[in-house]
Coordinates of C-alpha atoms in Angstrom, one line a residue:
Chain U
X1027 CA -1.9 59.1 0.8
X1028 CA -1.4 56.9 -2.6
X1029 CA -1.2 53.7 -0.3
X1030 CA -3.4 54.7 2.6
X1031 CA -6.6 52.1 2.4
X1032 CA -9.3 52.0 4.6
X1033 CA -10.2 48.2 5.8
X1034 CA -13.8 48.6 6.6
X1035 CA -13.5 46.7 9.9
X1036 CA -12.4 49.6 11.3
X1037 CA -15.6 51.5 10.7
X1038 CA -18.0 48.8 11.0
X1039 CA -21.2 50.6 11.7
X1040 CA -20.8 52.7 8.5
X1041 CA -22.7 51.6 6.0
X1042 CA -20.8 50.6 2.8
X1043 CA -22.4 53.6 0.7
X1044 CA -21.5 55.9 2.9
X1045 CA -18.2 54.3 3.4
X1046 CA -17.1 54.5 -0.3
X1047 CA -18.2 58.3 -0.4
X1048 CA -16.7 59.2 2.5
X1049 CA -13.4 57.3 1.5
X1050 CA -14.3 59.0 -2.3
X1051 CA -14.6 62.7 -0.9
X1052 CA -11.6 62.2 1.5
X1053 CA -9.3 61.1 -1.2
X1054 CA -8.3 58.0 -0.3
X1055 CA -8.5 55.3 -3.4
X1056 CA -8.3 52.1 -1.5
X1057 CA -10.9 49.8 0.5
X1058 CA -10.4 46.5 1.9
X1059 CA -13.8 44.7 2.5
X1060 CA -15.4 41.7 4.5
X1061 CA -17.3 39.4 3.3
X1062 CA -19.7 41.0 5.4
X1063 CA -20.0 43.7 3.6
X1064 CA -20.5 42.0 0.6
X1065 CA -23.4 39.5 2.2
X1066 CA -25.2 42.6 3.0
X1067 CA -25.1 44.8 0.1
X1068 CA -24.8 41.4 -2.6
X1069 CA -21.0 41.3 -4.1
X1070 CA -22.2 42.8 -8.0
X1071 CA -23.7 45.9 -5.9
X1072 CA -20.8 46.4 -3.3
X1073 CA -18.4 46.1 -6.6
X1074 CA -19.9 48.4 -8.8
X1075 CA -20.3 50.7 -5.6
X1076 CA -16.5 51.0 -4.8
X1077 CA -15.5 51.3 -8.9
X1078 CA -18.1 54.0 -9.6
X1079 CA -16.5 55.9 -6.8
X1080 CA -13.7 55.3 -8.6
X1081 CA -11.6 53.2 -5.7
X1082 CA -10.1 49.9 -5.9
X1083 CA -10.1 46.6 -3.2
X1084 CA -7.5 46.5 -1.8
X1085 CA -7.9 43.2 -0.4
X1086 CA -11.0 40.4 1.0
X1087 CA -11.5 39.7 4.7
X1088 CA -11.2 36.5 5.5
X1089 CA -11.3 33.1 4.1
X1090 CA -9.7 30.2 6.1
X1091 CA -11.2 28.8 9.4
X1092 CA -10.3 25.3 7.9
X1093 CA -11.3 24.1 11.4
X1094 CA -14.9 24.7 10.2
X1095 CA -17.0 22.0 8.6
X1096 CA -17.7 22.5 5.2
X1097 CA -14.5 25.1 5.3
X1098 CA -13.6 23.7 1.0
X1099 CA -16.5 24.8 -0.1
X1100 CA -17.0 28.0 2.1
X1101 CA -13.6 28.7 1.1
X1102 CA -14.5 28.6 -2.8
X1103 CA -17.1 31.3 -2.5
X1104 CA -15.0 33.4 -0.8
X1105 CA -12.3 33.0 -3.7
X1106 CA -15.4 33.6 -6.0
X1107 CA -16.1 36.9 -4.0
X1108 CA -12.7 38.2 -4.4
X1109 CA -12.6 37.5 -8.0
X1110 CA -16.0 38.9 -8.3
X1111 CA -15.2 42.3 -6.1
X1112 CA -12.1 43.0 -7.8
X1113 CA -10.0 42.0 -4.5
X1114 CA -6.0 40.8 -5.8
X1115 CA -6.3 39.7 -2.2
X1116 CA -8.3 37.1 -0.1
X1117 CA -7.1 36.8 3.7
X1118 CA -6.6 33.6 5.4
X1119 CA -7.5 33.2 9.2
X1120 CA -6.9 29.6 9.8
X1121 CA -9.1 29.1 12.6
X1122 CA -8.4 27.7 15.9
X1123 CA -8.0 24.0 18.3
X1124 CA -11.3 22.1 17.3
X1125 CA -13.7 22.1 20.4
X1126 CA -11.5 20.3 22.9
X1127 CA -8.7 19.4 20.9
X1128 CA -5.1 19.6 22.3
X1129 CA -3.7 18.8 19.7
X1130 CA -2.1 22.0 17.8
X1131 CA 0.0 20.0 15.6
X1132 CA -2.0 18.2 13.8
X1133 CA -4.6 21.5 13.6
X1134 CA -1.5 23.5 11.8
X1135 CA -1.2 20.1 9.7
X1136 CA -4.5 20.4 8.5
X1137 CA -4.1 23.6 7.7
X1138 CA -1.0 23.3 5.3
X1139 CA -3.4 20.7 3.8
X1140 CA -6.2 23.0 3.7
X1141 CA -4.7 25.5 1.4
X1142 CA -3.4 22.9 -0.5
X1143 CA -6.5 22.0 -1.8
X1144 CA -7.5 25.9 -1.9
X1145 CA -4.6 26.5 -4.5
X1146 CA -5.6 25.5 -7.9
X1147 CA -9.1 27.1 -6.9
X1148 CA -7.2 30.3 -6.3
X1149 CA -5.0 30.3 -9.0
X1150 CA -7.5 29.9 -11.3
X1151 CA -9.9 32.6 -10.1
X1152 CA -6.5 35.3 -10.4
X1153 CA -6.8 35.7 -6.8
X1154 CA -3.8 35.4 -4.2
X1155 CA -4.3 33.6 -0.5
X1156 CA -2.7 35.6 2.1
X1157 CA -2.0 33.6 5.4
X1158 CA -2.8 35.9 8.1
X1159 CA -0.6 35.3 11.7
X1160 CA -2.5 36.4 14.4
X1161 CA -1.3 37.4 17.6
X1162 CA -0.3 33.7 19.9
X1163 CA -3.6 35.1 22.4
X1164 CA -5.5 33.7 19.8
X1165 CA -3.9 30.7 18.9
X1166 CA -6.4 28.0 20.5
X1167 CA -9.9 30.0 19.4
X1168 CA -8.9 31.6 16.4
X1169 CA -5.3 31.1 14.5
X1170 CA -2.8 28.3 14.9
X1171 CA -0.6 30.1 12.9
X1172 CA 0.7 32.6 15.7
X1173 CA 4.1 34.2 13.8
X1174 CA 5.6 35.7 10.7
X1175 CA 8.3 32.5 10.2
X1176 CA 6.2 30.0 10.5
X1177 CA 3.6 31.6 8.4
X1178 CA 6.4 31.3 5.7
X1179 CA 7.2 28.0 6.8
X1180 CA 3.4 27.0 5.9
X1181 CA 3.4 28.0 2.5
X1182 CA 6.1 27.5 1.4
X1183 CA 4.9 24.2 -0.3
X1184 CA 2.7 26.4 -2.7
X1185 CA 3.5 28.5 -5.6
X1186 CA 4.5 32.8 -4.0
X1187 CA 2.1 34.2 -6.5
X1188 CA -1.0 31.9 -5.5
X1189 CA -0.2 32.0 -2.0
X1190 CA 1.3 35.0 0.1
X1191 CA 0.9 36.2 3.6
X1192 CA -0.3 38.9 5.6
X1193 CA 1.8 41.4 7.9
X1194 CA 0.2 43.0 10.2
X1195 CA 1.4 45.5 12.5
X1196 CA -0.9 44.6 15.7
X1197 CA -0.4 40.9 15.5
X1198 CA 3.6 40.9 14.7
X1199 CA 4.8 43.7 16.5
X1200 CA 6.1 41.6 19.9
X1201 CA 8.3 39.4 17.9
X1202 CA 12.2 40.2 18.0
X1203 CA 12.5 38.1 14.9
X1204 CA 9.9 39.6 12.8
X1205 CA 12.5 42.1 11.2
X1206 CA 14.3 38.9 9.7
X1207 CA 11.2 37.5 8.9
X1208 CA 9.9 40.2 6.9
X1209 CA 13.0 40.1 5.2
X1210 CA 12.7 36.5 4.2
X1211 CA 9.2 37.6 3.1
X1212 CA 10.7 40.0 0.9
X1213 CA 13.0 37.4 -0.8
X1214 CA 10.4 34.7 -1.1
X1215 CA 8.1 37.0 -2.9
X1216 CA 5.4 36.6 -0.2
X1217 CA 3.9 39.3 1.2
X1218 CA 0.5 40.4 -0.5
X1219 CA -0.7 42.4 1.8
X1220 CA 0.5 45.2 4.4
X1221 CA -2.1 45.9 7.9
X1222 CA -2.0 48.5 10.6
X1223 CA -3.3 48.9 14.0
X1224 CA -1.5 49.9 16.9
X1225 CA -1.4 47.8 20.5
X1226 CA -2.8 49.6 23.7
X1227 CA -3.7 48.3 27.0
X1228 CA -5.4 47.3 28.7
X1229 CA -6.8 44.2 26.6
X1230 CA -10.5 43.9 27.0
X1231 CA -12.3 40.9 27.7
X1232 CA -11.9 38.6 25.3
X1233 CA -9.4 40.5 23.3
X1234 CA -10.8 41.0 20.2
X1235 CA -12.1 44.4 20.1
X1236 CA -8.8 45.7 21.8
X1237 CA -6.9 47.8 19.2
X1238 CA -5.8 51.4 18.3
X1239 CA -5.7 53.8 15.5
X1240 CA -2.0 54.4 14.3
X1241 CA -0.1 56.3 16.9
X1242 CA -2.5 55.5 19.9
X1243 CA 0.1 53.0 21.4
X1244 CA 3.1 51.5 21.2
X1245 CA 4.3 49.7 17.8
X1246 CA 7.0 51.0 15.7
X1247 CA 4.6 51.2 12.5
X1248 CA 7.0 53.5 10.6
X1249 CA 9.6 50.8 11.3
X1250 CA 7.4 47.9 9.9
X1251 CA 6.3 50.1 7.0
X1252 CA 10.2 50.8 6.4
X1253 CA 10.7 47.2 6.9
X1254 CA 7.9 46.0 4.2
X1255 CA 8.9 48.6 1.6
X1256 CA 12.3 47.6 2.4
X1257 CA 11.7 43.8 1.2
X1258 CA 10.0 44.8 -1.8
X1259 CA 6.5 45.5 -0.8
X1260 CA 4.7 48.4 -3.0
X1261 CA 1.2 48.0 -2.6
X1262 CA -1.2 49.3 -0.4
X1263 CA -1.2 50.3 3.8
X1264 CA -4.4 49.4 5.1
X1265 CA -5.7 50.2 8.1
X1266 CA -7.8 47.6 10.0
X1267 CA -8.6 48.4 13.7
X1268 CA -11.1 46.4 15.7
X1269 CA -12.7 48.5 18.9
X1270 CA -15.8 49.7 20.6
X1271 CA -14.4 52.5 21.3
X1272 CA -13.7 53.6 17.6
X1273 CA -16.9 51.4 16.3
X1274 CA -19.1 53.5 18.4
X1275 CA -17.7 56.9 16.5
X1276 CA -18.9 58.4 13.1
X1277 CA -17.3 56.6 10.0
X1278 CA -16.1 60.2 8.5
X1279 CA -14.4 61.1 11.8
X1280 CA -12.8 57.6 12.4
X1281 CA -11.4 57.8 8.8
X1282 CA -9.9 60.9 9.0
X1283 CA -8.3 60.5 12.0
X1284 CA -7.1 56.9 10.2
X1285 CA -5.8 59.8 7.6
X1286 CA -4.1 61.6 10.5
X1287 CA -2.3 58.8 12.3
X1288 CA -0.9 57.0 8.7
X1289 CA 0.6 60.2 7.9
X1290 CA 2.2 61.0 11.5
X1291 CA 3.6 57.6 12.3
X1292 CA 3.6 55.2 9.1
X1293 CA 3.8 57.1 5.8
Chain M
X739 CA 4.3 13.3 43.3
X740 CA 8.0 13.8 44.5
X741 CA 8.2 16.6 41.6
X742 CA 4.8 18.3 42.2
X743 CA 5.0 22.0 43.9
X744 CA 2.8 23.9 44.8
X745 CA 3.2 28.0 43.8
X746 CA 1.6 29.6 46.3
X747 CA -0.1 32.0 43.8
X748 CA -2.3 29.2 42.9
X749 CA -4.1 29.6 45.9
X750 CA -3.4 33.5 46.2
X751 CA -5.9 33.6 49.3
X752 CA -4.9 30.4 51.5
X753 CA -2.6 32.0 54.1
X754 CA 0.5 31.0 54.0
X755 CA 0.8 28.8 57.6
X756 CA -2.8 27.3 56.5
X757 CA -1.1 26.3 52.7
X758 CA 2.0 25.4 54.5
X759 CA 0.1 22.9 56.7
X760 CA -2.3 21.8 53.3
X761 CA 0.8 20.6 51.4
X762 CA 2.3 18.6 53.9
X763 CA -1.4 17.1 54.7
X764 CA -1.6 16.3 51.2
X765 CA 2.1 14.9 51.3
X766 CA 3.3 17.7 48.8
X767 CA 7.2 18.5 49.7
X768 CA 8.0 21.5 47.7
X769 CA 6.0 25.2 47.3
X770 CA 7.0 28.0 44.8
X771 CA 6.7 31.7 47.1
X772 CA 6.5 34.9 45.9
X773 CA 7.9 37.7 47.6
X774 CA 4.5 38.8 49.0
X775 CA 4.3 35.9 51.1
X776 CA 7.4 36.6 52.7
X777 CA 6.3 40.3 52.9
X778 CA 2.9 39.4 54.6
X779 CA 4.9 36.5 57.1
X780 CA 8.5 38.1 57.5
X781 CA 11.7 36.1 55.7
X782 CA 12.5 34.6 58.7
X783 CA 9.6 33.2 59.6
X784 CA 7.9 31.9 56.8
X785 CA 11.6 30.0 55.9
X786 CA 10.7 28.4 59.1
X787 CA 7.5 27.6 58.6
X788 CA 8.2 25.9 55.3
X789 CA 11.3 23.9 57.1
X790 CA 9.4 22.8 60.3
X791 CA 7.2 21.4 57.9
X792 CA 9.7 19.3 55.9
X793 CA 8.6 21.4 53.1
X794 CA 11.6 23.0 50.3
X795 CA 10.8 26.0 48.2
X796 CA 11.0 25.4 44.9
X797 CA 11.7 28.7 43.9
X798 CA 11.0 32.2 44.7
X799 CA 8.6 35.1 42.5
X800 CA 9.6 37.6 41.4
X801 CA 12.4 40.3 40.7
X802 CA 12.6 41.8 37.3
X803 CA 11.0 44.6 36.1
X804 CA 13.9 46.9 35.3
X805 CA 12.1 49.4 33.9
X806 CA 11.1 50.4 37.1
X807 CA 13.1 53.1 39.3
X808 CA 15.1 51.5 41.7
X809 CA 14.9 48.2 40.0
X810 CA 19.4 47.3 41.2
X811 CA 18.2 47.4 45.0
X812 CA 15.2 46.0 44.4
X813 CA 16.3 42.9 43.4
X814 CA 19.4 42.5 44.9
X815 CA 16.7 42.2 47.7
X816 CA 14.7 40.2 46.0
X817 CA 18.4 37.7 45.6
X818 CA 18.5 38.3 49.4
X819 CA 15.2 37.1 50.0
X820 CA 15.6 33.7 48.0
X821 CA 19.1 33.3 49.7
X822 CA 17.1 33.6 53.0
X823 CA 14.1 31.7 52.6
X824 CA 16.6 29.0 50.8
X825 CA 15.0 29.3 47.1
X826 CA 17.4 28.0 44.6
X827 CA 16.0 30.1 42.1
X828 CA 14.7 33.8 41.8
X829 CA 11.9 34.0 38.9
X830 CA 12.7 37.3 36.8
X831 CA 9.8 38.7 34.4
X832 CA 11.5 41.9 33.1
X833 CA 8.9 44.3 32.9
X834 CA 7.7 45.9 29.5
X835 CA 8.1 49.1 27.6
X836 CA 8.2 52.5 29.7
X837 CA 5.3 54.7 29.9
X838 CA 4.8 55.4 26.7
X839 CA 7.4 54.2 24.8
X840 CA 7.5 52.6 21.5
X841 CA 11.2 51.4 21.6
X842 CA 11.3 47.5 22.3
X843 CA 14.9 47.2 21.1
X844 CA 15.8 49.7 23.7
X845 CA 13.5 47.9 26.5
X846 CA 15.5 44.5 26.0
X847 CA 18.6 46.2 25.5
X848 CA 18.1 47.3 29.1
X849 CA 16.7 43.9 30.4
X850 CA 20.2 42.0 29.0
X851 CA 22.1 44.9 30.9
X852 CA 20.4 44.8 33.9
X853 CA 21.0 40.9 34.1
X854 CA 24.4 41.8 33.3
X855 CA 24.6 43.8 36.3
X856 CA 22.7 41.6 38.7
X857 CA 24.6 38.5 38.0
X858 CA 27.5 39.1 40.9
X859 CA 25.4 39.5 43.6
X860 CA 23.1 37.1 42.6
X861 CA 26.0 34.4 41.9
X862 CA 28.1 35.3 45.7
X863 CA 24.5 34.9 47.0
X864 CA 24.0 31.5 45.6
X865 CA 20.8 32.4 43.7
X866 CA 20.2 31.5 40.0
X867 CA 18.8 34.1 38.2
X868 CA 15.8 32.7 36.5
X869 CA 14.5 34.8 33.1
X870 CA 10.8 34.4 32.4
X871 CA 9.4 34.8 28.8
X872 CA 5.8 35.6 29.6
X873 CA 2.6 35.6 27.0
X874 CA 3.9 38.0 23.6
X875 CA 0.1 39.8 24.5
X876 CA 2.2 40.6 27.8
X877 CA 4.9 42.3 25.7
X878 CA 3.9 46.3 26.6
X879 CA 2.7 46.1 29.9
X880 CA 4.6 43.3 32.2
X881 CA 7.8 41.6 29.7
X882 CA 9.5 42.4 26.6
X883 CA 10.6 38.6 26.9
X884 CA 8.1 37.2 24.6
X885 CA 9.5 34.0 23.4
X886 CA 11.8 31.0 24.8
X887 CA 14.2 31.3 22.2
X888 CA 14.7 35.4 22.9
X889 CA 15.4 33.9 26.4
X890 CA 17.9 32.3 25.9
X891 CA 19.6 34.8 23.8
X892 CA 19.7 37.3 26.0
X893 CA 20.9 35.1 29.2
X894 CA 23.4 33.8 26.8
X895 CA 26.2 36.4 27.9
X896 CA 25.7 35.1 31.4
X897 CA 27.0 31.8 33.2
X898 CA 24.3 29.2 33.0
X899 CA 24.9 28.2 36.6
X900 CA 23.9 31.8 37.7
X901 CA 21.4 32.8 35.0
X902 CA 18.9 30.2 33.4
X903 CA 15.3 30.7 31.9
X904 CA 11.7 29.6 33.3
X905 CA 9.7 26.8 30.7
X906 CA 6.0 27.7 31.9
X907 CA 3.6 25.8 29.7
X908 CA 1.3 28.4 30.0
X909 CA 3.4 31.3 28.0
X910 CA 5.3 29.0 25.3
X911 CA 2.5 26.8 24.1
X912 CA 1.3 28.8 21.1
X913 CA 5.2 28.8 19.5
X914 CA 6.4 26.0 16.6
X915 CA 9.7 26.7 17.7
X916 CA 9.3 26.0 21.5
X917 CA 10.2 22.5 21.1
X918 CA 13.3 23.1 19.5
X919 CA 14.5 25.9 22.1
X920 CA 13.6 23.5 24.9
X921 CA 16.6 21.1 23.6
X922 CA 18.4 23.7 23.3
X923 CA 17.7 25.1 26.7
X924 CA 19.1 21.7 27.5
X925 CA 21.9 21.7 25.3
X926 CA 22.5 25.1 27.3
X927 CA 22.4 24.0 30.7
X928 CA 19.5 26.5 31.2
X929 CA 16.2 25.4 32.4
X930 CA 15.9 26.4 35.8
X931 CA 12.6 26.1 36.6
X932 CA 9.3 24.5 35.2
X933 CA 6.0 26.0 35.6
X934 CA 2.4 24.3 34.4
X935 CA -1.0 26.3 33.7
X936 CA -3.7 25.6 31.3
X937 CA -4.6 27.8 28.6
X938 CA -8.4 28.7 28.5
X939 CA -10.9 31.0 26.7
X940 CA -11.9 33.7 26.6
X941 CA -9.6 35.4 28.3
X942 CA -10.4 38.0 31.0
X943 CA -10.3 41.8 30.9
X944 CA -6.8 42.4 30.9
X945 CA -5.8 38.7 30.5
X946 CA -3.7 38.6 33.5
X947 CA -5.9 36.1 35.6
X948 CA -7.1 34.2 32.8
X949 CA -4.8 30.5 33.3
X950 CA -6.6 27.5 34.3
X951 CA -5.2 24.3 36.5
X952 CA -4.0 21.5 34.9
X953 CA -6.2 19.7 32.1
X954 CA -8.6 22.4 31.9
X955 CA -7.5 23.7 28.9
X956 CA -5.8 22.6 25.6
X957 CA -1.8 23.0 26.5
X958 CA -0.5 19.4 25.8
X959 CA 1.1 19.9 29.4
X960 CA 2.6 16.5 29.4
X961 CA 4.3 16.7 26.1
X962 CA 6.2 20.2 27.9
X963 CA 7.1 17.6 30.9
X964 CA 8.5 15.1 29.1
X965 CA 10.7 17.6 26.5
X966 CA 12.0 19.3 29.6
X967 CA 12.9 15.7 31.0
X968 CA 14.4 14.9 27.7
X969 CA 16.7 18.3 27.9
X970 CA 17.6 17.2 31.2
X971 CA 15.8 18.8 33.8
X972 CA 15.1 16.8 36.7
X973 CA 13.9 19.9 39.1
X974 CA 10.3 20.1 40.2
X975 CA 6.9 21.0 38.5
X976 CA 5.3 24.2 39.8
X977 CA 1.6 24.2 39.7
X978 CA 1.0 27.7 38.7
X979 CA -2.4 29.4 38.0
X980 CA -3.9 32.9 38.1
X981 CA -7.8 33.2 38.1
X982 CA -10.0 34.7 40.3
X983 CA -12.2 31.9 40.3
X984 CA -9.2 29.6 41.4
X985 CA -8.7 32.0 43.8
X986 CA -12.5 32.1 45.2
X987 CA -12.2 28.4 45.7
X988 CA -11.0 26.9 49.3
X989 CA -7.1 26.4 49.3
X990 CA -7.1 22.5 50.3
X991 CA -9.6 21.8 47.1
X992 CA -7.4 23.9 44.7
X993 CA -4.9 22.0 45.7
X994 CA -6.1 18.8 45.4
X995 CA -7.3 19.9 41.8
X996 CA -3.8 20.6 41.2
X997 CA -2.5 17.1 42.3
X998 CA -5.3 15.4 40.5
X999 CA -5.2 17.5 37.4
X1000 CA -0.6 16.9 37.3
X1001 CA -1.4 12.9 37.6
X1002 CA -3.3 13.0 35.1
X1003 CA -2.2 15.2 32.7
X1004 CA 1.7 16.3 33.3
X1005 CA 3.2 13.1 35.5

């Protein structure tokens, strides 16, 4: 239970007060936010929220969409957010194809630029990008970067400790190299931060909101937590699980049976 | 035009005698079947109808899914089926993890085995086997293939001449590294058959019927034509879409999208 964290996506009606209390009386130390959750309760009030409840933030969901006009300077508040929270983390989502672009290489060649430019911000606010690979389904409306390797590929220009990635479970799970992959991770000092959901079908429309609670499906999570622990990672396990279905639950129940399924099939 | 083929999934509703007729109208000379079709019309006589038309089939979906009972008989008639209807090539999507069964490793252990086994009749027969990586958000439910370069690993053990891998635009777009395994698919001998669909959002409950016809999404479909030229493929270009409202539409129009849309966009 040291490592379990709750990403608040996962309970996303629950208001953040009753979030940290519940995640405060249930034993669990961790929290990764949204900037969501931070827009709607102010960042100095959602901080001193989680700390007097004693937990940390584990990481900050999401900067990135470089896609985006005005992305730079978006990008800078959400490093000032992380700072400000307490979150060692801020997550990358690189965004998608432009509105009727084809043209996927130069979109993941403005991306390496983008966090380029977001480095020296990053560094010196103490906080470390993580470049998230989504799943390839959502390659043109949401992530160019679709894979572990060339995640690692992407920033490798930029110093490990100013710019990591992300590995998570529900997005990585269908690759039969991501075992080699998280061991390069592991050697290039990159991984800053460790996700879980699990995959079930069918996929609803759009995809988004399609994901499980650990041990409703079909990925090997004990196998990637072996695999991450196994390349060095020590930090925390979050999980982050996107679906109506568990949205449309009570927080305290979702969390606990969070609990349940990281201590089955990942812990 | 000489390359263009039609795959009769495209047009899912047009019956088979009224497509047969619709291609050579439109002076198209080669349609992809799928085993349906020759269900719905017998062997015998839809290979007729496509010959007394002047018409060749391009190649022949689908056998695969080994995870199935019964998968050895079913495609050995499956093999049979392309021998009779003259297909050059049998399209194999593999099938994806067993009701409820988290072991992937094991799943495409199986699949290589199963080609294994499948390779003698296929190769007295005359067929080439033809492995399909499909979509990784396919990976549970339909293929544990997920990527071009895990193709051709795992047909690797097999002669090229009797076992070769499907390039379909539509499931390799999202992957850096599918320009790289298409040379070597070349290098290889490999590339059996070439399929084109569009990638468009958002995608459909249960994403299956979610493709659009050529130019009506953001896959740079002709970069895909000319790397497959440049590994040497000089077979035909299978217009291949899923969507119910494709399917809605009147055969002869979908068709003629299809032409329009592979001049512009793929030729």
């Amino acid at each position: 239970m040291k490592r379990f964290a709750l990403n608040s996506a996962t309970t996303k009606r629950w208001p953040l007060p009753d979030l940290v209390a519940g995640c405060a009386d249930a034993g669990v130390s961790g929290v990764g936010l949204w900037r969501e959750d931070l827009a709607a309760y102010g960042v100095e009030a959602a901080a001193a929220l989680v700390r007097d409840a004693g937990l940390t933030v584990t990481s900050l969901c999401r900067g990135g969409f470089f896609s985006t006009p005005g992305w730079l300077d978006e990008n800078r508040r959400a490093v000032d957010e992380a700072a400000a929270v307490g979150a060692p983390v801020l997550v990358l989502v690189s965004g998608g194809l432009p509105d009727g672009s084809r043209d996927v290489d130069g979109a993941r060649a403005h991306v390496r630029d983008a966090i380029g430019e977001l480095v020296p911000y990053a560094r010196a606010a103490g906080v470390q990008l993580a470049v998230e690979p989504l799943h390839p389904m959502f390659c043109s409306d949401r992530c160019v970067v679709a894979s572990l390797g060339q995640a690692l590929d992407l920033v490798a220009p930029y110093p490990a400790e100013t710019v990591g990635v992300v590995v998570d479970t529900y997005h990585l799970w269908w690759d039969d190299q991501v075992w080699a992959q998280i061991a390069r991770a592991g050697r290039e000092r990159r991984i800053a931060c460790f996700q879980i959901a699990d995959w079930v079908t069918p996929l609803p429309a759009g995809v988004l909101l399609g994901r499980g609670l650990p041990g409703t499906g079909c990925v090997e999570l004990r196998r990637f937590r072996e695999a991450v622990d196994a390349a060095g990672y020590v930090g925390p396990v979050e999980v982050e699980v996107f679906a109506e279905e568990v949205w449309a639950r009570p927080g305290r129940e979702v969390l606990d049976e969070a609990v349940a399924g990281y201590l089955t099939h990942v812990a």
